[in-house]
mmCIF file of C-alpha atoms in Angstrom:
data_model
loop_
_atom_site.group_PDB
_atom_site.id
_atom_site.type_symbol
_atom_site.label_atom_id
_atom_site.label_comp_id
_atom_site.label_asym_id
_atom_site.label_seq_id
_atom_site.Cartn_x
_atom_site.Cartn_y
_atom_site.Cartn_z
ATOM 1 C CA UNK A 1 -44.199 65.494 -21.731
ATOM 2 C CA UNK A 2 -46.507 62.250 -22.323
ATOM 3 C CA UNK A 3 -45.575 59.007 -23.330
ATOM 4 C CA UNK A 4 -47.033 55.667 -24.515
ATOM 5 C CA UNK A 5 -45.287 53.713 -21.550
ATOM 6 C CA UNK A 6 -43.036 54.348 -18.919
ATOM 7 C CA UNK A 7 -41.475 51.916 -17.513
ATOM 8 C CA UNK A 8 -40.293 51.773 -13.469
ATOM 9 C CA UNK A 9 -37.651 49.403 -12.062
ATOM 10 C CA UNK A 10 -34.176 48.905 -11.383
ATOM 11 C CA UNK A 11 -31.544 48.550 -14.298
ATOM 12 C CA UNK A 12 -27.928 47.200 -13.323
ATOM 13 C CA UNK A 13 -24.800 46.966 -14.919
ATOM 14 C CA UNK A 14 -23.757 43.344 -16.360
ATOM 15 C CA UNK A 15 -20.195 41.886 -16.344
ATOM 16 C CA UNK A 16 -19.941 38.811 -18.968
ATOM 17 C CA UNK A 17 -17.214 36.826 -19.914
ATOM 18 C CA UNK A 18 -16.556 38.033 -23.476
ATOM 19 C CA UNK A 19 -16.246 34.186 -24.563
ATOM 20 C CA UNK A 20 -18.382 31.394 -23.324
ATOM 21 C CA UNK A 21 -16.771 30.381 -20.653
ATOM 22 C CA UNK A 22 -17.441 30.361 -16.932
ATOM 23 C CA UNK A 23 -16.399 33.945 -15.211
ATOM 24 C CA UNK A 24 -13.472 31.561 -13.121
ATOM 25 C CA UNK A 25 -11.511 31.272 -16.444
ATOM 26 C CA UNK A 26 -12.585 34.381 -18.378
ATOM 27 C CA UNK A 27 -9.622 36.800 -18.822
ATOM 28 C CA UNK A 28 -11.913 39.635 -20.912
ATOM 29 C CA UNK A 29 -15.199 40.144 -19.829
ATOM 30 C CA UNK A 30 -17.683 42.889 -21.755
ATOM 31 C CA UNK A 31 -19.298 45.509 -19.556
ATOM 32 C CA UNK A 32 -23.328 45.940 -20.146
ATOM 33 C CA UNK A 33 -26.535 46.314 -18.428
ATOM 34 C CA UNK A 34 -29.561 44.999 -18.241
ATOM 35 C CA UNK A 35 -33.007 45.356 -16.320
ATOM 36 C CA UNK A 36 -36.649 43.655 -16.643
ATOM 37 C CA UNK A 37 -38.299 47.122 -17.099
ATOM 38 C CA UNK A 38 -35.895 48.936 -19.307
ATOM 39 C CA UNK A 39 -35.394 45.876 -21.703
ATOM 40 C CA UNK A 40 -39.139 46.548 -22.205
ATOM 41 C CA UNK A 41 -38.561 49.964 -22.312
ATOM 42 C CA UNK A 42 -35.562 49.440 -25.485
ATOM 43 C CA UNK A 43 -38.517 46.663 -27.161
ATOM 44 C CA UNK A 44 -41.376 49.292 -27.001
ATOM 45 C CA UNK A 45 -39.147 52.080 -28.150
ATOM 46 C CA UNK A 46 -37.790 50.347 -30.804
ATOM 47 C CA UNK A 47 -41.282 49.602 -31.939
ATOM 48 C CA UNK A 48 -41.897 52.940 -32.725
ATOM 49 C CA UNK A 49 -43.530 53.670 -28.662
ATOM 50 C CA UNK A 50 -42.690 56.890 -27.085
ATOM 51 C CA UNK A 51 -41.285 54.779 -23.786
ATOM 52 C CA UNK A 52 -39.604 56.108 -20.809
ATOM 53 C CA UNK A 53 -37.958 54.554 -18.021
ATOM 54 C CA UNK A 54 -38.390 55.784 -14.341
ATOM 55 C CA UNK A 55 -35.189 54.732 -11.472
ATOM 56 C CA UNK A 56 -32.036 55.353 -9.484
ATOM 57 C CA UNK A 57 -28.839 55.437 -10.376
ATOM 58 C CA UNK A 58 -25.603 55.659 -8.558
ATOM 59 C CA UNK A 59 -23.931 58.970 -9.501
ATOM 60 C CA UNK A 60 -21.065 56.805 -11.477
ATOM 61 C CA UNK A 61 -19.533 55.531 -14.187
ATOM 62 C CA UNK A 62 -21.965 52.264 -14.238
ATOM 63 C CA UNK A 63 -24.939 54.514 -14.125
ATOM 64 C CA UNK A 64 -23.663 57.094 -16.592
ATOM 65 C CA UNK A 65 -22.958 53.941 -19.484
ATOM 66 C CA UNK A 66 -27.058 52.663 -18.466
ATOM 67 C CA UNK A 67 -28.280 56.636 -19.514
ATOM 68 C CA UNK A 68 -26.374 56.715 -22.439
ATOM 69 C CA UNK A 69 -27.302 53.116 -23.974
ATOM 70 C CA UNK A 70 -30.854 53.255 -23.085
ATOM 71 C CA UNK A 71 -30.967 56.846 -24.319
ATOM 72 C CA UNK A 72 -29.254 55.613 -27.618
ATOM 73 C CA UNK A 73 -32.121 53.082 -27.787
ATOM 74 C CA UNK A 74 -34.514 55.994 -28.192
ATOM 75 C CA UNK A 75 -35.594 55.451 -24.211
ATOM 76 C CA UNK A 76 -36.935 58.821 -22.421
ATOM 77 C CA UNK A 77 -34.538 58.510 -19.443
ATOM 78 C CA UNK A 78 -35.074 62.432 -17.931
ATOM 79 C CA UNK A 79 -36.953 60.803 -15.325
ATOM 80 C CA UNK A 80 -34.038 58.852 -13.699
ATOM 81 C CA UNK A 81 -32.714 60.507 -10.214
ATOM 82 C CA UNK A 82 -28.904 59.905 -9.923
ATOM 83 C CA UNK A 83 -27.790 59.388 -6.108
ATOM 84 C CA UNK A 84 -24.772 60.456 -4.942
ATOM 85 C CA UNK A 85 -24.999 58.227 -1.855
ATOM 86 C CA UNK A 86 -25.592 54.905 -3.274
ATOM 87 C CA UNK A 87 -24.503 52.957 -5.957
ATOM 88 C CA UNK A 88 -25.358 51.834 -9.547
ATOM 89 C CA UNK A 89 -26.356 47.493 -8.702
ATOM 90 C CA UNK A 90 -23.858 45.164 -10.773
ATOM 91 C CA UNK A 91 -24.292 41.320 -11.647
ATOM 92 C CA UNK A 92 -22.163 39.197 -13.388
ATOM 93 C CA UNK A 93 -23.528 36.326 -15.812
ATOM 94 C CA UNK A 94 -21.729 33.001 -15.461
ATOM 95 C CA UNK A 95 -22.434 31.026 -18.154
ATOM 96 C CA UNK A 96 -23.020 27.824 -17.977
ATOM 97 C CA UNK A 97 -22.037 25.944 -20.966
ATOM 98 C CA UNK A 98 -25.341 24.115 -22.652
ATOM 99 C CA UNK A 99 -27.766 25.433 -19.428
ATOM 100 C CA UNK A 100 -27.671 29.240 -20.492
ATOM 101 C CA UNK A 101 -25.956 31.153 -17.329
ATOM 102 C CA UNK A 102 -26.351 32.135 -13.634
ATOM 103 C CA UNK A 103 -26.712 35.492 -12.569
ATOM 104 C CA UNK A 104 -24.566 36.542 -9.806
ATOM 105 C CA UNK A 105 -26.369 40.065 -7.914
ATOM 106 C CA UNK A 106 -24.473 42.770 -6.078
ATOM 107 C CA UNK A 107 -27.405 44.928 -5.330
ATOM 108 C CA UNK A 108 -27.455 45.033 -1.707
ATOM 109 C CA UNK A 109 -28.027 49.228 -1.178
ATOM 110 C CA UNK A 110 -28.260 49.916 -4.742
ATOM 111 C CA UNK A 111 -29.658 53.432 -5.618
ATOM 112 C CA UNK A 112 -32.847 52.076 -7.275
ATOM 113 C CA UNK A 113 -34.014 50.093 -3.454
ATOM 114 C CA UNK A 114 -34.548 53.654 -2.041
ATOM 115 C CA UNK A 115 -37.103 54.111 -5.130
ATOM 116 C CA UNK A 116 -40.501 55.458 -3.107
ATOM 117 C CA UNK A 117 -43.993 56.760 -4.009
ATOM 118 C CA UNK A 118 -42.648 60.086 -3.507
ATOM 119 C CA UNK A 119 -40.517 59.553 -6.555
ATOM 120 C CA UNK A 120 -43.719 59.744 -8.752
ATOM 121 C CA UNK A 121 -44.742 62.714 -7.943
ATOM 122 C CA UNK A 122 -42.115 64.192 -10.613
ATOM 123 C CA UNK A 123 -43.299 61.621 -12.926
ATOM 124 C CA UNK A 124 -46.320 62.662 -15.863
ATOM 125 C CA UNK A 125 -48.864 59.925 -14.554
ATOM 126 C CA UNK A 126 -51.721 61.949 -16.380
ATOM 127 C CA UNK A 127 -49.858 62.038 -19.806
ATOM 128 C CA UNK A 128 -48.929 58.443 -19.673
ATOM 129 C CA UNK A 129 -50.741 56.024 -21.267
ATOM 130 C CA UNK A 130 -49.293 52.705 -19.496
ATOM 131 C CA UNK A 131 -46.935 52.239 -16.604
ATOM 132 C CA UNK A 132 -45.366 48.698 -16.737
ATOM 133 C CA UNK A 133 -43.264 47.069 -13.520
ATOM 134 C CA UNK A 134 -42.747 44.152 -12.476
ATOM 135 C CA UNK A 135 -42.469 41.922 -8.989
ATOM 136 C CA UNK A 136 -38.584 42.614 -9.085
ATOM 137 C CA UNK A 137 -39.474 46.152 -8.025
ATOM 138 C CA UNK A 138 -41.574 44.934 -5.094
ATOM 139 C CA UNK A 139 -38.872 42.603 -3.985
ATOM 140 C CA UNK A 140 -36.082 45.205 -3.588
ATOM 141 C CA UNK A 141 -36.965 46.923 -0.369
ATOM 142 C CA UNK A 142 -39.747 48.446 1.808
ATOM 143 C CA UNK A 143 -40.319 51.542 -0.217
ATOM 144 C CA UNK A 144 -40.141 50.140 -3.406
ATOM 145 C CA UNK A 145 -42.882 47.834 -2.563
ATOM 146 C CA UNK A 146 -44.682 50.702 -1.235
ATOM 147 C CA UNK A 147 -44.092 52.872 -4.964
ATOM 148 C CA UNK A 148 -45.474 49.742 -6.955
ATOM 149 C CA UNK A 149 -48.656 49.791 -5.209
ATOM 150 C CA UNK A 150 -49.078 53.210 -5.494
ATOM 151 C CA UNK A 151 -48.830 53.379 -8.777
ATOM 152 C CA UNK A 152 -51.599 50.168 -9.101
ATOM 153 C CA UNK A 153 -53.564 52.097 -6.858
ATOM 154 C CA UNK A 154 -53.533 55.744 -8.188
ATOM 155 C CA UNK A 155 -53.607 54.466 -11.723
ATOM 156 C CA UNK A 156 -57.607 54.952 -12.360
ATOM 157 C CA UNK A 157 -57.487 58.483 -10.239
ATOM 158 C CA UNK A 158 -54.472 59.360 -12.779
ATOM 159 C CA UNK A 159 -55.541 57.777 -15.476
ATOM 160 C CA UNK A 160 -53.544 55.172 -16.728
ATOM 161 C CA UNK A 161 -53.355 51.282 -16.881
ATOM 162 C CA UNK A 162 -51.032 48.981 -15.679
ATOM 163 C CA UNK A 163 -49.560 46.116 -17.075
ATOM 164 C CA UNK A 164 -47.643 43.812 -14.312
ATOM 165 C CA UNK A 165 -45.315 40.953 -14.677
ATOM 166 C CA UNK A 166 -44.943 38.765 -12.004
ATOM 167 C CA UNK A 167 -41.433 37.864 -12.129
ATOM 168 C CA UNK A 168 -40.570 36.355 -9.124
ATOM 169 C CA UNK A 169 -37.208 35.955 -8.161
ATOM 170 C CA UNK A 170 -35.878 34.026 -5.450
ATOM 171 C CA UNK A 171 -32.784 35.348 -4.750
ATOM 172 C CA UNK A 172 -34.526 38.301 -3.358
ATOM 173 C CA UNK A 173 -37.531 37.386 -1.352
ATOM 174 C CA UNK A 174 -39.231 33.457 -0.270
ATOM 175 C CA UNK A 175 -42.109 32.623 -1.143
ATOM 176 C CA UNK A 176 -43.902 32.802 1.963
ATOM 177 C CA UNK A 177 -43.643 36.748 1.772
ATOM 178 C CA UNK A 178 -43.445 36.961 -2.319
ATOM 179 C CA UNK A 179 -46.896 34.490 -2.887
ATOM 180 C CA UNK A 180 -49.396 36.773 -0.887
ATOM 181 C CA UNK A 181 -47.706 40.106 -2.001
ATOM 182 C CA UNK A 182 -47.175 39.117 -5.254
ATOM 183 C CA UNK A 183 -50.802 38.354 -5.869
ATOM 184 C CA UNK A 184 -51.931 41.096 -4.102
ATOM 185 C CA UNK A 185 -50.397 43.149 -6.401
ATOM 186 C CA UNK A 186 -51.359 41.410 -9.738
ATOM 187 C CA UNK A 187 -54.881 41.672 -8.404
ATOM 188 C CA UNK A 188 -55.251 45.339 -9.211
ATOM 189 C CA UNK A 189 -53.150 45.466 -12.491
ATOM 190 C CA UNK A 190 -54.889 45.796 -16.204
ATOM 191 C CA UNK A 191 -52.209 43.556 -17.418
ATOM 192 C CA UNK A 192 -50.773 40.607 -15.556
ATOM 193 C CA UNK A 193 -48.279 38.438 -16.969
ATOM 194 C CA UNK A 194 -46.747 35.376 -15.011
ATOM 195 C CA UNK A 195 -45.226 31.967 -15.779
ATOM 196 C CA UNK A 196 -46.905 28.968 -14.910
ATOM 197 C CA UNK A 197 -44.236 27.754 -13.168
ATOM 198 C CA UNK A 198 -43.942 30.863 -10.905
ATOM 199 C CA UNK A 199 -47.423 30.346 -10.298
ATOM 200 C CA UNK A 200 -46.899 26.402 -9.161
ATOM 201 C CA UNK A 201 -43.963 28.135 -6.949
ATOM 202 C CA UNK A 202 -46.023 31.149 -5.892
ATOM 203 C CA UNK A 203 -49.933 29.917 -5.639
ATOM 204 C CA UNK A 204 -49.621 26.222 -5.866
ATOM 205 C CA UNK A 205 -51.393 26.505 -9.534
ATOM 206 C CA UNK A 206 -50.209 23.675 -12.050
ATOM 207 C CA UNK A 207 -52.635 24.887 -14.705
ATOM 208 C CA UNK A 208 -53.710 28.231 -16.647
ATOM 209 C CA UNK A 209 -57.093 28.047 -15.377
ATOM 210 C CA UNK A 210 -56.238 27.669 -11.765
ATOM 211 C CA UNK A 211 -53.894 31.175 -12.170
ATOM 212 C CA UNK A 212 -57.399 32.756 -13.585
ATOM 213 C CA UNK A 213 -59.621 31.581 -10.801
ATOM 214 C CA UNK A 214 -57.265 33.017 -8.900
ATOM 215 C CA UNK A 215 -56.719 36.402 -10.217
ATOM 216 C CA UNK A 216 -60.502 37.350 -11.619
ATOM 217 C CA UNK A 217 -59.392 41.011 -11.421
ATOM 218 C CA UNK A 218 -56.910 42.245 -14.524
ATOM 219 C CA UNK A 219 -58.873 42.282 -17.518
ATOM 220 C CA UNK A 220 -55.629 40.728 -19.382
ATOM 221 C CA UNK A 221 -53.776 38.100 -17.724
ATOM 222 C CA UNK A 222 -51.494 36.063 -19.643
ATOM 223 C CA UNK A 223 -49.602 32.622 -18.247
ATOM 224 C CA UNK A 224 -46.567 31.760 -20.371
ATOM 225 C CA UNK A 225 -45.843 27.679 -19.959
ATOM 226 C CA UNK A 226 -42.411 27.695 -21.447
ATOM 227 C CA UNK A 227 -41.966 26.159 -24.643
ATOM 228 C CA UNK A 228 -45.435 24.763 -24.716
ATOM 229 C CA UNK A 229 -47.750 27.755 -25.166
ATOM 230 C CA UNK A 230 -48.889 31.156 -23.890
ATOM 231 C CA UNK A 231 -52.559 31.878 -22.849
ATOM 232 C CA UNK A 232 -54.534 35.014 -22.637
ATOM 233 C CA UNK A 233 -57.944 35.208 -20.729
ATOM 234 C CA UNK A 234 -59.563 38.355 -21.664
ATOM 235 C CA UNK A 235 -62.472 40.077 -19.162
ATOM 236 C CA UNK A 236 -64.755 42.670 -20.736
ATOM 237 C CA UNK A 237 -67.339 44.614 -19.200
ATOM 238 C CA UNK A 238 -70.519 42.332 -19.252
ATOM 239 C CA UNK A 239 -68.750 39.686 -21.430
ATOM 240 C CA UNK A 240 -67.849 36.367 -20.740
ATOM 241 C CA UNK A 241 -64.258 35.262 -20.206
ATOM 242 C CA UNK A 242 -62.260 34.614 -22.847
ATOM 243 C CA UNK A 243 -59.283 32.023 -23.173
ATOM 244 C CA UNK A 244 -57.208 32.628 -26.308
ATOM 245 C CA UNK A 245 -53.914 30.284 -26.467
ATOM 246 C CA UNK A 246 -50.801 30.256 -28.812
ATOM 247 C CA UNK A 247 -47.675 27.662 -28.771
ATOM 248 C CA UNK A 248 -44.727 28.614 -28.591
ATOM 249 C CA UNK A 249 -41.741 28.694 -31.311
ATOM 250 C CA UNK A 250 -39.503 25.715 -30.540
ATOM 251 C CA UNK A 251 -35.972 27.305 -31.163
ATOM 252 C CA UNK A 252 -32.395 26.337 -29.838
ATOM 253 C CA UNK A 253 -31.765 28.572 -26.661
ATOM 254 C CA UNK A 254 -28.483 30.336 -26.486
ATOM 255 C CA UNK A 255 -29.397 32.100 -23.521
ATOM 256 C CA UNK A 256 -32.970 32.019 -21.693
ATOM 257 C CA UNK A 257 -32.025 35.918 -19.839
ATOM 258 C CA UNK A 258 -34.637 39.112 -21.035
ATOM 259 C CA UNK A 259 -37.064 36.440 -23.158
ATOM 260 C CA UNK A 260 -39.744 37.164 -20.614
ATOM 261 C CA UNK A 261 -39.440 40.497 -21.106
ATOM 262 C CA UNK A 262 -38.948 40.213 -24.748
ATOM 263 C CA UNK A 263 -42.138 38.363 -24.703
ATOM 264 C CA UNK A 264 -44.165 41.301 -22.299
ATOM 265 C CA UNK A 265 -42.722 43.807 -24.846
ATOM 266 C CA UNK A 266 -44.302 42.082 -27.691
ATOM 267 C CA UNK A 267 -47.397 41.397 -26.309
ATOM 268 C CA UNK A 268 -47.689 44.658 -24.942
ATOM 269 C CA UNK A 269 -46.343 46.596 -28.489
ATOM 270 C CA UNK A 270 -49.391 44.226 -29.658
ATOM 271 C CA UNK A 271 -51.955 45.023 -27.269
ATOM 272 C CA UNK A 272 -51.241 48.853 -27.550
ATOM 273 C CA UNK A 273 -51.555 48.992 -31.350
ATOM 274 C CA UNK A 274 -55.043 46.837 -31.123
ATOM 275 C CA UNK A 275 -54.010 43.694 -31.826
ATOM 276 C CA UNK A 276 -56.677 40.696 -31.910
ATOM 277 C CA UNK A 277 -55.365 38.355 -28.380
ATOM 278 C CA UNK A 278 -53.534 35.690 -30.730
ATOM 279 C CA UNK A 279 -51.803 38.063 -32.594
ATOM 280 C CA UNK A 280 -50.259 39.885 -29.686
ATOM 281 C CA UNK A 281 -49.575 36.209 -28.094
ATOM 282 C CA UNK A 282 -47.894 35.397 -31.636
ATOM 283 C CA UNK A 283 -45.729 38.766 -31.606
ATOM 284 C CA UNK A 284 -44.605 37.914 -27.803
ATOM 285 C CA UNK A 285 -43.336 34.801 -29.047
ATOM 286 C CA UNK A 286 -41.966 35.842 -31.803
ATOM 287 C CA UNK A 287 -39.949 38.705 -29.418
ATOM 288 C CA UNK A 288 -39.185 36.065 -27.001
ATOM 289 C CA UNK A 289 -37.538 33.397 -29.778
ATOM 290 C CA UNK A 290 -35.654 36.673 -30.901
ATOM 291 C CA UNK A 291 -33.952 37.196 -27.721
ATOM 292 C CA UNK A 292 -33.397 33.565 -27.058
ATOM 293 C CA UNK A 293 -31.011 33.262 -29.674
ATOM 294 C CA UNK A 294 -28.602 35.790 -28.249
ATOM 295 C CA UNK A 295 -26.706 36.064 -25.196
ATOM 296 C CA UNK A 296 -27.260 39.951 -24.445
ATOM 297 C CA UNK A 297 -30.600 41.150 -22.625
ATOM 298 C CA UNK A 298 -31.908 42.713 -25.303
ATOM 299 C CA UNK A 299 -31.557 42.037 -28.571
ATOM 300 C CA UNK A 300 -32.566 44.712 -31.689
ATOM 301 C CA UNK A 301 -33.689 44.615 -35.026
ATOM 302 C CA UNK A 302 -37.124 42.147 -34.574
ATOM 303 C CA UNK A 303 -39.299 44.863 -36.245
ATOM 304 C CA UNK A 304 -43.016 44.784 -35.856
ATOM 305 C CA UNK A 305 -43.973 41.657 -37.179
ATOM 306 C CA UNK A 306 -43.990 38.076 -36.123
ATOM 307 C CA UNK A 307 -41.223 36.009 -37.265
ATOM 308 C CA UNK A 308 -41.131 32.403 -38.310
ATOM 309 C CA UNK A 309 -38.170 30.142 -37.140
ATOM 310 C CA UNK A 310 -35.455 27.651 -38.298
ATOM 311 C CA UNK A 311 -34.994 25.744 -34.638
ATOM 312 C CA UNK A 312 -32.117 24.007 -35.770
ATOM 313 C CA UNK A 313 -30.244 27.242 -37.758
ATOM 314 C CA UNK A 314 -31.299 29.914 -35.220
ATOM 315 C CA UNK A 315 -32.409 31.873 -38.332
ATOM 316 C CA UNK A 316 -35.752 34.634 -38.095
ATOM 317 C CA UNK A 317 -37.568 35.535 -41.427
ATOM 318 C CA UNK A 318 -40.981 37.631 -40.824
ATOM 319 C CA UNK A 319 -43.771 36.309 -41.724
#
């Protein structure tokens, strides 16, 4: 079994009011699911990748609806252990009318925290072409923190790159123990991308250039300011840096949840196929403007070219 990239992190269900309305006066709500890795997972796999994701799930109804959708999405999911002790995590979106939504996390003992390096040891490292994860993983407990930096670490013994995104998220760690960990972790990755306001948050950087002093290591690191612009500094072997920057599509937001990882599936679809560093900037963009005009987590149907945008109609042509 090989793939292009498998993908490692936790995947919960998602309750939603099914109109837009906060979850306090929704009557219907629509049952989904949604994760960091595996929306990059659906992006890549929809792209025409051979993509896999790697978890837990709780042996239940919520975990059985995740296998099915993501397998429906063309993801490889027969590397997902389902636990019979521990459950499938759940959050509900409450949106918040003109602000996008806040995500509400029951994940406390979920079945993808007791993730460990032993886990990987099932896993095809030396037919894989790219693992990506993300900072989420690290965040969820003791031995998932311990599996992500295995799999930075073992990747040049095994054979296969790493692409990281930072991701920070609050809710699950400060950032007295996320900054140094965090960066630690980025520092051996092929791939890192991060947001330049994690980074203020994180490392105290308020510009792109500060972030690459700071991580010298990953021969790709990309720093996404918002709307304004994403920039890629590029490290060859005996080369001189390169800084390679792209704005960013100004379109109305209907919901700001998966366009990060939108945009690291895009710029990673780009990357993989050989893509010059402004045209895989341009197709993250383009992947993260898609998604932004949608309230799910991942939205289909972008193809493989950039699009060009109608900010006030929400409308997508390629280009």
């Amino acid at each position: 079994m090989s793939m292009d990239v498998l993908c490692v992190g936790e995947t919960m269900a998602v309750v939603t009011p099914a109109k837009a309305q906060p979850l306090s006066e929704a009557e219907e709500c629509l049952l989904g699911y949604g994760g960091a890795e595996s929306n990059v997972a659906a992006h890549l796999a929809e792209f025409g990748y051979r993509a896999g994701w790697a978890s837990r799930l709780g042996q239940d109804p919520f975990g059985d609806r995740i296998m099915e959708g993501l397998a429906a999405r063309g993801v490889d999911v027969s590397l997902v252990t389902r636990d019979s002790t521990a459950p499938t995590g759940v959050y509900f979106k409450d949106p918040d009318l003109g602000h996008g939504a806040r995500t509400l996390y029951y994940r406390a003992g979920s079945a993808a925290s007791a993730m460990a390096p032993e886990d990987s040891g099932a896993w095809p490292l030396e037919q894989t072409g790219w693992i990506h994860t993300s900072g989420i993983n690290a965040a969820l407990s003791a031995s998932c923190s311990a599996l992500t930096e295995h799999l930075l670490t073992h990747a040049r013994e095994k054979g296969y790159k790493v692409s990281f995104d930072v991701n920070y998220r609050p809710a699950l760690w400060g950032v007295d123990a996320a900054g140094p960990r965090l960066l630690e972790l980025a520092a051996s990755a092929t791939v890192v991308l991060v947001g330049l306001d994690e980074a203020e948050t994180l490392w105290g950087c308020t510009a792109a250039e500060q972030v690459s002093a700071l991580l010298p290591g990953p021969r790709h690191l990309v720093i996404k300011d918002s709307a304004a612009e994403a920039v890629e500094f590029v490290r060859e072997h005996a080369k001189e840096e390169r800084a390679f920057r792209v704005p960013a599509h100004r379109v109305q937001v209907v919901e700001p949840v998966g366009a990060g990882d939108a945009f690291a599936a895009g710029y990673l679809a780009g990357l993989l196929r050989g893509d010059q560093p402004d045209d895989r900037l341009a197709l993250g963009h383009s992947f993260a403007a898609w998604t932004l005009g949608t309230r799910a987590d991942f939205r289909p149907g972008h193809g493989t070219k950039p699009r060009s945008y109608d900010a006030g109609q929400h409308h997508a042509t390629v280009s």
